[in-house]
XYZ file of C-alpha atoms in Angstrom:
166
model
C 13.458 -12.317 76.337
C 16.084 -10.500 74.274
C 18.380 -13.529 74.174
C 15.517 -15.716 72.923
C 15.712 -19.448 72.406
C 16.081 -21.539 75.540
C 17.552 -18.806 77.747
C 15.576 -18.176 80.958
C 15.978 -16.317 84.248
C 17.287 -18.635 86.973
C 14.858 -19.567 89.744
C 15.555 -19.119 93.458
C 15.937 -22.929 93.666
C 18.755 -22.744 91.104
C 20.435 -19.951 93.095
C 20.145 -22.009 96.309
C 21.661 -24.978 94.463
C 24.508 -22.756 93.221
C 25.236 -21.340 96.683
C 24.885 -24.637 98.589
C 26.540 -27.079 96.162
C 29.401 -25.097 94.641
C 32.755 -23.934 95.891
C 32.817 -20.126 95.900
C 35.818 -17.818 95.556
C 36.106 -14.057 95.029
C 38.710 -13.446 92.339
C 39.906 -10.883 89.806
C 39.715 -11.687 86.083
C 41.217 -9.087 83.746
C 40.872 -6.477 86.509
C 37.193 -7.264 87.227
C 36.270 -8.699 90.640
C 34.039 -11.757 90.207
C 32.328 -14.510 92.114
C 33.708 -17.796 90.759
C 31.555 -20.882 91.431
C 32.809 -24.428 90.779
C 30.292 -27.265 90.888
C 30.799 -30.902 91.888
C 31.266 -31.820 88.197
C 34.026 -29.222 87.783
C 31.818 -26.903 85.707
C 32.147 -23.219 86.539
C 30.172 -20.010 86.325
C 31.588 -16.540 86.843
C 29.434 -13.630 88.036
C 31.188 -10.243 87.800
C 30.897 -7.801 90.696
C 28.788 -5.424 88.625
C 27.175 -3.607 91.559
C 23.668 -2.175 91.215
C 21.938 1.017 90.080
C 19.738 3.228 92.202
C 18.279 6.529 90.970
C 20.725 6.494 88.054
C 23.860 6.043 90.168
C 26.071 2.937 90.168
C 27.023 1.442 93.549
C 29.494 -1.297 94.554
C 30.749 -2.012 91.012
C 34.115 -3.694 90.388
C 35.928 -0.383 89.894
C 35.627 0.213 93.648
C 38.110 -2.557 94.404
C 38.430 -5.746 96.370
C 36.637 -4.807 99.599
C 33.762 -2.614 98.411
C 32.721 -4.448 95.244
C 29.737 -6.804 95.067
C 27.414 -8.493 92.602
C 23.604 -8.514 92.543
C 21.714 -10.772 90.111
C 17.957 -11.191 89.589
C 16.061 -14.480 89.653
C 12.590 -15.223 88.313
C 11.152 -15.969 91.777
C 8.928 -13.519 93.642
C 9.560 -13.146 97.382
C 6.813 -15.037 99.324
C 6.496 -12.524 102.178
C 7.186 -9.208 100.431
C 5.490 -9.675 97.016
C 7.005 -6.536 95.470
C 10.492 -8.011 96.057
C 12.177 -10.587 93.841
C 14.813 -13.076 94.914
C 18.339 -12.890 93.583
C 21.907 -13.792 94.420
C 24.153 -11.384 96.330
C 27.901 -11.974 96.291
C 31.058 -10.283 97.499
C 34.391 -11.063 99.150
C 33.908 -14.534 100.679
C 30.097 -14.511 100.671
C 27.290 -15.544 98.320
C 23.626 -15.988 99.284
C 19.982 -15.696 98.218
C 18.490 -12.271 99.034
C 15.247 -10.385 98.370
C 15.691 -7.271 96.187
C 13.384 -4.303 95.764
C 12.342 -3.479 92.187
C 13.598 0.122 92.136
C 17.235 -1.014 92.217
C 18.764 -2.205 88.957
C 20.385 -5.620 89.261
C 22.300 -7.669 86.729
C 20.806 -10.551 84.764
C 22.642 -13.835 84.170
C 20.344 -16.073 82.127
C 20.663 -19.853 82.129
C 19.721 -22.453 79.543
C 16.448 -24.220 80.299
C 16.541 -27.966 80.839
C 14.777 -28.442 77.503
C 17.523 -26.677 75.506
C 18.283 -28.208 72.120
C 20.916 -26.881 69.701
C 19.829 -28.803 66.609
C 20.497 -25.881 64.260
C 23.742 -24.218 65.339
C 24.467 -20.764 63.975
C 27.546 -20.536 61.789
C 29.770 -17.526 62.180
C 31.541 -17.346 58.826
C 29.589 -14.347 57.454
C 29.277 -12.248 60.599
C 30.490 -8.657 60.304
C 33.731 -7.621 62.023
C 32.828 -7.025 65.723
C 34.109 -7.813 69.220
C 33.357 -11.250 70.657
C 32.391 -11.915 74.299
C 32.175 -15.084 76.369
C 28.818 -15.917 77.925
C 30.327 -14.439 81.122
C 30.540 -11.022 79.445
C 34.328 -11.081 79.142
C 35.778 -9.818 75.852
C 37.673 -12.703 74.222
C 38.466 -11.265 70.762
C 38.490 -7.855 69.098
C 36.848 -9.000 65.892
C 35.053 -11.917 64.272
C 38.139 -12.403 62.131
C 39.639 -14.118 65.202
C 36.804 -16.651 65.637
C 38.850 -19.535 64.197
C 41.188 -19.236 67.207
C 38.397 -19.729 69.782
C 37.616 -22.957 71.601
C 34.260 -24.641 70.910
C 31.481 -23.017 72.908
C 28.842 -20.304 73.024
C 29.887 -16.705 72.370
C 28.094 -13.355 72.109
C 28.521 -11.263 68.943
C 26.409 -8.136 68.488
C 24.075 -9.215 71.319
C 23.348 -12.622 69.774
C 24.628 -16.033 70.808
C 26.872 -17.843 68.330
C 27.952 -21.467 68.626
C 31.402 -22.640 67.617
C 31.777 -26.388 67.277
C-alpha cells in the first residue's frame, strides 16, 4: 500500500513459479547474502537474506554469515489449512521453497508489479532533493541524487518513492 501504483504482494502461485521455473543460487552481494533467481528469459530477482523478527529480536539475518542466514518473504495468499498462516517464500544456502508463516513473526516484503502496470507518466528526477538512491532490490546504488545521471535506465527508490530513469 505504501508503494502505491501497480505494486502488489506476490501470490503463492507467483512464488511457486519463481521456485519451480528459475535457477536459484545463494550468493553475496556487497557483503549481504542473497537468494539470486534467474528466469528462463534471463531476467533476475534478488532477495536478501534479511532474516525475520520475533518478539523484537532479529533472527537469521545476513550478518550471521553464509550458513546461518536465511530470507523470509510474505505473499498475499492465506494458508488453506491453517487460516491464521500466510504463505511466503523461504530461502537459504541452496534451498528456496513455499512455506506457511505465522503472523506473529515479522517477514520481509518484496512487492511485484501487477500485470496491468502502465508507466504512462514517468516521474522525472531532476528536482529531487539530495538523498541516497536504492535499486528495487534494496541495494544502495548512489549516495545522492546528484549521481542519477550516471545510472542505467530503470526503477529506483529515492526517499521511499519509486523513480523511473529512461
